[in-house]
PDB file of C-alpha atoms in Angstrom:
ATOM      1  CA  UNK A   7     -18.647  -4.712  22.049  1.00  0.00           C
ATOM      2  CA  UNK A   8     -19.201  -2.265  24.869  1.00  0.00           C
ATOM      3  CA  UNK A   9     -16.384  -3.419  27.162  1.00  0.00           C
ATOM      4  CA  UNK A  10     -13.053  -2.265  25.720  1.00  0.00           C
ATOM      5  CA  UNK A  11     -11.160  -2.126  29.008  1.00  0.00           C
ATOM      6  CA  UNK A  12      -7.811  -3.700  28.025  1.00  0.00           C
ATOM      7  CA  UNK A  13      -7.286  -4.845  31.631  1.00  0.00           C
ATOM      8  CA  UNK A  14      -9.852  -7.664  31.343  1.00  0.00           C
ATOM      9  CA  UNK A  15      -9.892 -10.740  29.077  1.00  0.00           C
ATOM     10  CA  UNK A  16     -13.088  -9.657  27.328  1.00  0.00           C
ATOM     11  CA  UNK A  17     -12.077  -6.005  27.217  1.00  0.00           C
ATOM     12  CA  UNK A  18      -8.690  -6.748  25.668  1.00  0.00           C
ATOM     13  CA  UNK A  19     -10.289  -9.041  23.085  1.00  0.00           C
ATOM     14  CA  UNK A  20     -12.828  -6.335  22.236  1.00  0.00           C
ATOM     15  CA  UNK A  21     -10.041  -3.762  22.029  1.00  0.00           C
ATOM     16  CA  UNK A  22      -8.020  -5.942  19.611  1.00  0.00           C
ATOM     17  CA  UNK A  23     -11.082  -6.654  17.472  1.00  0.00           C
ATOM     18  CA  UNK A  24     -11.935  -2.957  17.290  1.00  0.00           C
ATOM     19  CA  UNK A  25      -8.349  -1.888  16.535  1.00  0.00           C
ATOM     20  CA  UNK A  26      -7.245  -4.651  14.174  1.00  0.00           C
ATOM     21  CA  UNK A  27     -10.074  -6.859  12.887  1.00  0.00           C
ATOM     22  CA  UNK A  28     -13.265  -4.797  12.682  1.00  0.00           C
ATOM     23  CA  UNK A  29     -12.632  -3.354   9.207  1.00  0.00           C
ATOM     24  CA  UNK A  30     -11.881  -6.841   7.869  1.00  0.00           C
ATOM     25  CA  UNK A  31     -14.958  -8.364   9.531  1.00  0.00           C
ATOM     26  CA  UNK A  32     -17.136  -5.598   8.117  1.00  0.00           C
ATOM     27  CA  UNK A  33     -15.608  -5.701   4.613  1.00  0.00           C
ATOM     28  CA  UNK A  34     -16.292  -9.437   4.223  1.00  0.00           C
ATOM     29  CA  UNK A  35     -19.652  -9.401   6.002  1.00  0.00           C
ATOM     30  CA  UNK A  36     -18.653 -11.568   8.974  1.00  0.00           C
ATOM     31  CA  UNK A  37     -21.300 -11.719  11.696  1.00  0.00           C
ATOM     32  CA  UNK A  38     -20.749 -12.664  15.338  1.00  0.00           C
ATOM     33  CA  UNK A  39     -22.308 -16.088  16.016  1.00  0.00           C
ATOM     34  CA  UNK A  40     -20.650 -17.199  19.271  1.00  0.00           C
ATOM     35  CA  UNK A  41     -19.100 -15.367  22.186  1.00  0.00           C
ATOM     36  CA  UNK A  42     -17.511 -17.301  25.039  1.00  0.00           C
ATOM     37  CA  UNK A  43     -15.532 -15.675  27.850  1.00  0.00           C
ATOM     38  CA  UNK A  44     -14.362 -18.015  30.620  1.00  0.00           C
ATOM     39  CA  UNK A  45     -11.551 -17.734  33.119  1.00  0.00           C
ATOM     40  CA  UNK A  46      -8.359 -16.629  31.408  1.00  0.00           C
ATOM     41  CA  UNK A  47      -9.684 -16.938  27.862  1.00  0.00           C
ATOM     42  CA  UNK A  48     -12.183 -15.603  25.431  1.00  0.00           C
ATOM     43  CA  UNK A  49     -13.368 -16.558  21.977  1.00  0.00           C
ATOM     44  CA  UNK A  50     -15.510 -14.781  19.416  1.00  0.00           C
ATOM     45  CA  UNK A  51     -16.637 -16.762  16.392  1.00  0.00           C
ATOM     46  CA  UNK A  52     -17.689 -14.939  13.254  1.00  0.00           C
ATOM     47  CA  UNK A  53     -19.143 -16.384  10.067  1.00  0.00           C
ATOM     48  CA  UNK A  54     -19.910 -15.174   6.603  1.00  0.00           C
ATOM     49  CA  UNK A  55     -21.193 -17.031   3.570  1.00  0.00           C
ATOM     50  CA  UNK A  56     -17.923 -18.965   3.150  1.00  0.00           C
ATOM     51  CA  UNK A  57     -15.743 -19.001   6.254  1.00  0.00           C
ATOM     52  CA  UNK A  58     -15.803 -19.271  10.005  1.00  0.00           C
ATOM     53  CA  UNK A  59     -13.306 -16.966  11.720  1.00  0.00           C
ATOM     54  CA  UNK A  60     -12.386 -17.305  15.392  1.00  0.00           C
ATOM     55  CA  UNK A  61     -10.581 -14.593  17.296  1.00  0.00           C
ATOM     56  CA  UNK A  62      -9.229 -15.943  20.568  1.00  0.00           C
ATOM     57  CA  UNK A  63      -7.689 -14.308  23.619  1.00  0.00           C
ATOM     58  CA  UNK A  64      -5.745 -16.994  25.475  1.00  0.00           C
ATOM     59  CA  UNK A  65      -4.227 -15.369  28.578  1.00  0.00           C
ATOM     60  CA  UNK A  66      -3.567 -12.125  26.744  1.00  0.00           C
ATOM     61  CA  UNK A  67      -2.351 -13.604  23.455  1.00  0.00           C
ATOM     62  CA  UNK A  68      -4.820 -12.845  20.667  1.00  0.00           C
ATOM     63  CA  UNK A  69      -4.855 -15.071  17.576  1.00  0.00           C
ATOM     64  CA  UNK A  70      -7.108 -15.631  14.588  1.00  0.00           C
ATOM     65  CA  UNK A  71      -8.097 -18.980  13.138  1.00  0.00           C
ATOM     66  CA  UNK A  72     -10.094 -20.020  10.068  1.00  0.00           C
ATOM     67  CA  UNK A  73     -12.285 -22.969   9.175  1.00  0.00           C
ATOM     68  CA  UNK A  74     -14.563 -23.718   6.259  1.00  0.00           C
ATOM     69  CA  UNK A  75     -18.150 -22.864   7.073  1.00  0.00           C
ATOM     70  CA  UNK A  76     -19.260 -26.436   6.363  1.00  0.00           C
ATOM     71  CA  UNK A  77     -16.620 -27.998   8.678  1.00  0.00           C
ATOM     72  CA  UNK A  78     -15.965 -26.054  11.859  1.00  0.00           C
ATOM     73  CA  UNK A  79     -14.578 -29.017  13.783  1.00  0.00           C
ATOM     74  CA  UNK A  80     -10.977 -27.981  13.014  1.00  0.00           C
ATOM     75  CA  UNK A  81      -9.730 -24.409  12.857  1.00  0.00           C
ATOM     76  CA  UNK A  82      -6.397 -23.498  11.308  1.00  0.00           C
ATOM     77  CA  UNK A  83      -4.015 -20.913  12.717  1.00  0.00           C
ATOM     78  CA  UNK A  84      -3.496 -17.913  10.443  1.00  0.00           C
ATOM     79  CA  UNK A  85       0.275 -18.244  10.895  1.00  0.00           C
ATOM     80  CA  UNK A  86       0.164 -21.767   9.478  1.00  0.00           C
ATOM     81  CA  UNK A  87      -1.987 -20.574   6.564  1.00  0.00           C
ATOM     82  CA  UNK A  88       0.500 -17.759   5.985  1.00  0.00           C
ATOM     83  CA  UNK A  89       3.324 -20.317   5.786  1.00  0.00           C
ATOM     84  CA  UNK A  90       1.433 -22.531   3.353  1.00  0.00           C
ATOM     85  CA  UNK A  91       0.529 -19.670   1.029  1.00  0.00           C
ATOM     86  CA  UNK A  92       4.077 -18.268   1.170  1.00  0.00           C
ATOM     87  CA  UNK A  93       5.562 -21.633   0.177  1.00  0.00           C
ATOM     88  CA  UNK A  94       3.007 -22.170  -2.599  1.00  0.00           C
ATOM     89  CA  UNK A  95       3.685 -18.700  -3.996  1.00  0.00           C
ATOM     90  CA  UNK A  96       7.472 -19.093  -3.633  1.00  0.00           C
ATOM     91  CA  UNK A  97       8.179 -22.731  -4.539  1.00  0.00           C
ATOM     92  CA  UNK A  98      11.889 -22.069  -5.104  1.00  0.00           C
ATOM     93  CA  UNK A  99      12.499 -20.321  -1.781  1.00  0.00           C
ATOM     94  CA  UNK A 100      15.553 -21.447   0.140  1.00  0.00           C
ATOM     95  CA  UNK A 101      15.353 -23.431   3.388  1.00  0.00           C
ATOM     96  CA  UNK A 102      15.962 -20.337   5.544  1.00  0.00           C
ATOM     97  CA  UNK A 103      13.085 -18.363   3.966  1.00  0.00           C
ATOM     98  CA  UNK A 104      10.848 -21.407   4.280  1.00  0.00           C
ATOM     99  CA  UNK A 105      11.713 -21.737   7.969  1.00  0.00           C
ATOM    100  CA  UNK A 106      11.054 -18.023   8.536  1.00  0.00           C
ATOM    101  CA  UNK A 107       7.661 -18.272   6.818  1.00  0.00           C
ATOM    102  CA  UNK A 108       6.617 -21.365   8.761  1.00  0.00           C
ATOM    103  CA  UNK A 109       7.654 -20.039  12.153  1.00  0.00           C
ATOM    104  CA  UNK A 110       6.478 -16.440  11.769  1.00  0.00           C
ATOM    105  CA  UNK A 111       4.191 -15.205  14.537  1.00  0.00           C
ATOM    106  CA  UNK A 112       1.710 -12.777  13.018  1.00  0.00           C
ATOM    107  CA  UNK A 113       0.531  -9.788  15.021  1.00  0.00           C
ATOM    108  CA  UNK A 114      -3.177  -8.945  15.041  1.00  0.00           C
ATOM    109  CA  UNK A 115      -2.551  -6.257  12.409  1.00  0.00           C
ATOM    110  CA  UNK A 116      -0.572  -8.716  10.250  1.00  0.00           C
ATOM    111  CA  UNK A 117      -3.298 -11.369  10.577  1.00  0.00           C
ATOM    112  CA  UNK A 118      -5.949  -8.935   9.447  1.00  0.00           C
ATOM    113  CA  UNK A 119      -3.836  -7.695   6.523  1.00  0.00           C
ATOM    114  CA  UNK A 120      -3.001 -11.300   5.545  1.00  0.00           C
ATOM    115  CA  UNK A 121      -6.659 -12.364   5.438  1.00  0.00           C
ATOM    116  CA  UNK A 122      -7.614  -9.224   3.515  1.00  0.00           C
ATOM    117  CA  UNK A 123      -4.831  -9.656   0.944  1.00  0.00           C
ATOM    118  CA  UNK A 124      -5.553 -13.388   0.487  1.00  0.00           C
ATOM    119  CA  UNK A 125      -9.302 -13.534   1.099  1.00  0.00           C
ATOM    120  CA  UNK A 126     -10.281 -14.993  -2.281  1.00  0.00           C
ATOM    121  CA  UNK A 127      -7.475 -17.552  -2.140  1.00  0.00           C
ATOM    122  CA  UNK A 128      -8.433 -18.568   1.418  1.00  0.00           C
ATOM    123  CA  UNK A 129     -12.090 -18.811   0.415  1.00  0.00           C
ATOM    124  CA  UNK A 130     -11.072 -21.074  -2.483  1.00  0.00           C
ATOM    125  CA  UNK A 131      -8.764 -23.202  -0.293  1.00  0.00           C
ATOM    126  CA  UNK A 132     -11.598 -23.757   2.193  1.00  0.00           C
ATOM    127  CA  UNK A 133     -14.250 -24.497  -0.459  1.00  0.00           C
ATOM    128  CA  UNK A 134     -15.931 -27.896  -0.341  1.00  0.00           C
ATOM    129  CA  UNK A 135     -14.123 -28.893  -3.563  1.00  0.00           C
ATOM    130  CA  UNK A 136     -10.611 -28.054  -2.324  1.00  0.00           C
ATOM    131  CA  UNK A 137     -10.758 -28.458   1.440  1.00  0.00           C
ATOM    132  CA  UNK A 138      -9.499 -32.056   1.479  1.00  0.00           C
ATOM    133  CA  UNK A 139      -6.398 -31.042  -0.501  1.00  0.00           C
ATOM    134  CA  UNK A 140      -5.921 -27.976   1.723  1.00  0.00           C
ATOM    135  CA  UNK A 141      -6.213 -30.124   4.840  1.00  0.00           C
ATOM    136  CA  UNK A 142      -3.514 -32.499   3.563  1.00  0.00           C
ATOM    137  CA  UNK A 143      -1.198 -29.608   2.703  1.00  0.00           C
ATOM    138  CA  UNK A 144      -1.754 -28.013   6.115  1.00  0.00           C
ATOM    139  CA  UNK A 145      -0.988 -31.294   7.863  1.00  0.00           C
ATOM    140  CA  UNK A 146       2.277 -31.625   5.938  1.00  0.00           C
ATOM    141  CA  UNK A 147       3.242 -27.981   6.525  1.00  0.00           C
ATOM    142  CA  UNK A 148       2.256 -28.311  10.188  1.00  0.00           C
ATOM    143  CA  UNK A 149       4.686 -31.210  10.585  1.00  0.00           C
ATOM    144  CA  UNK A 150       7.462 -29.194   8.946  1.00  0.00           C
ATOM    145  CA  UNK A 151       6.646 -26.236  11.184  1.00  0.00           C
ATOM    146  CA  UNK A 152       6.797 -28.425  14.292  1.00  0.00           C
ATOM    147  CA  UNK A 153      10.177 -29.809  13.199  1.00  0.00           C
ATOM    148  CA  UNK A 154      11.535 -26.270  12.808  1.00  0.00           C
ATOM    149  CA  UNK A 155      10.151 -25.175  16.155  1.00  0.00           C
ATOM    150  CA  UNK A 156      10.803 -28.253  18.268  1.00  0.00           C
ATOM    151  CA  UNK A 157      13.390 -30.277  16.376  1.00  0.00           C
ATOM    152  CA  UNK A 158      12.981 -33.432  14.362  1.00  0.00           C
ATOM    153  CA  UNK A 159      11.450 -36.396  16.109  1.00  0.00           C
TER     154      UNK A 159
END
């Protein structure tokens, strides 16, 4: 991660990783497995024993996504995972709080803190035994999120 010039796609991604994600990646033993910088975007993929973690710079917007290590065909946005966990931990929340949780845009610092605070739960949700259930819940929550953001269809 030598290029940390925030004026380039790769440099800005490196800068964000160094500032916001590096401690998390180190703590949970994530290793870089793929690096792809093309045009206006960049992606770093990290893996540990349980999870695959992508950090993406799409035209200057940096986001994290998770997938189970044994199924990296679909990655899930950390904001969506935040919404799901919030709703599961607060089943009696009112509609307004639910909408706020589902539409919250997490900053890089918030994403890192969220994964750190919920690492064991996320690892369990993405385990081979529970991933099918997690996938169904994320699909349902994703539909609710889309309705909040874009209106009911």
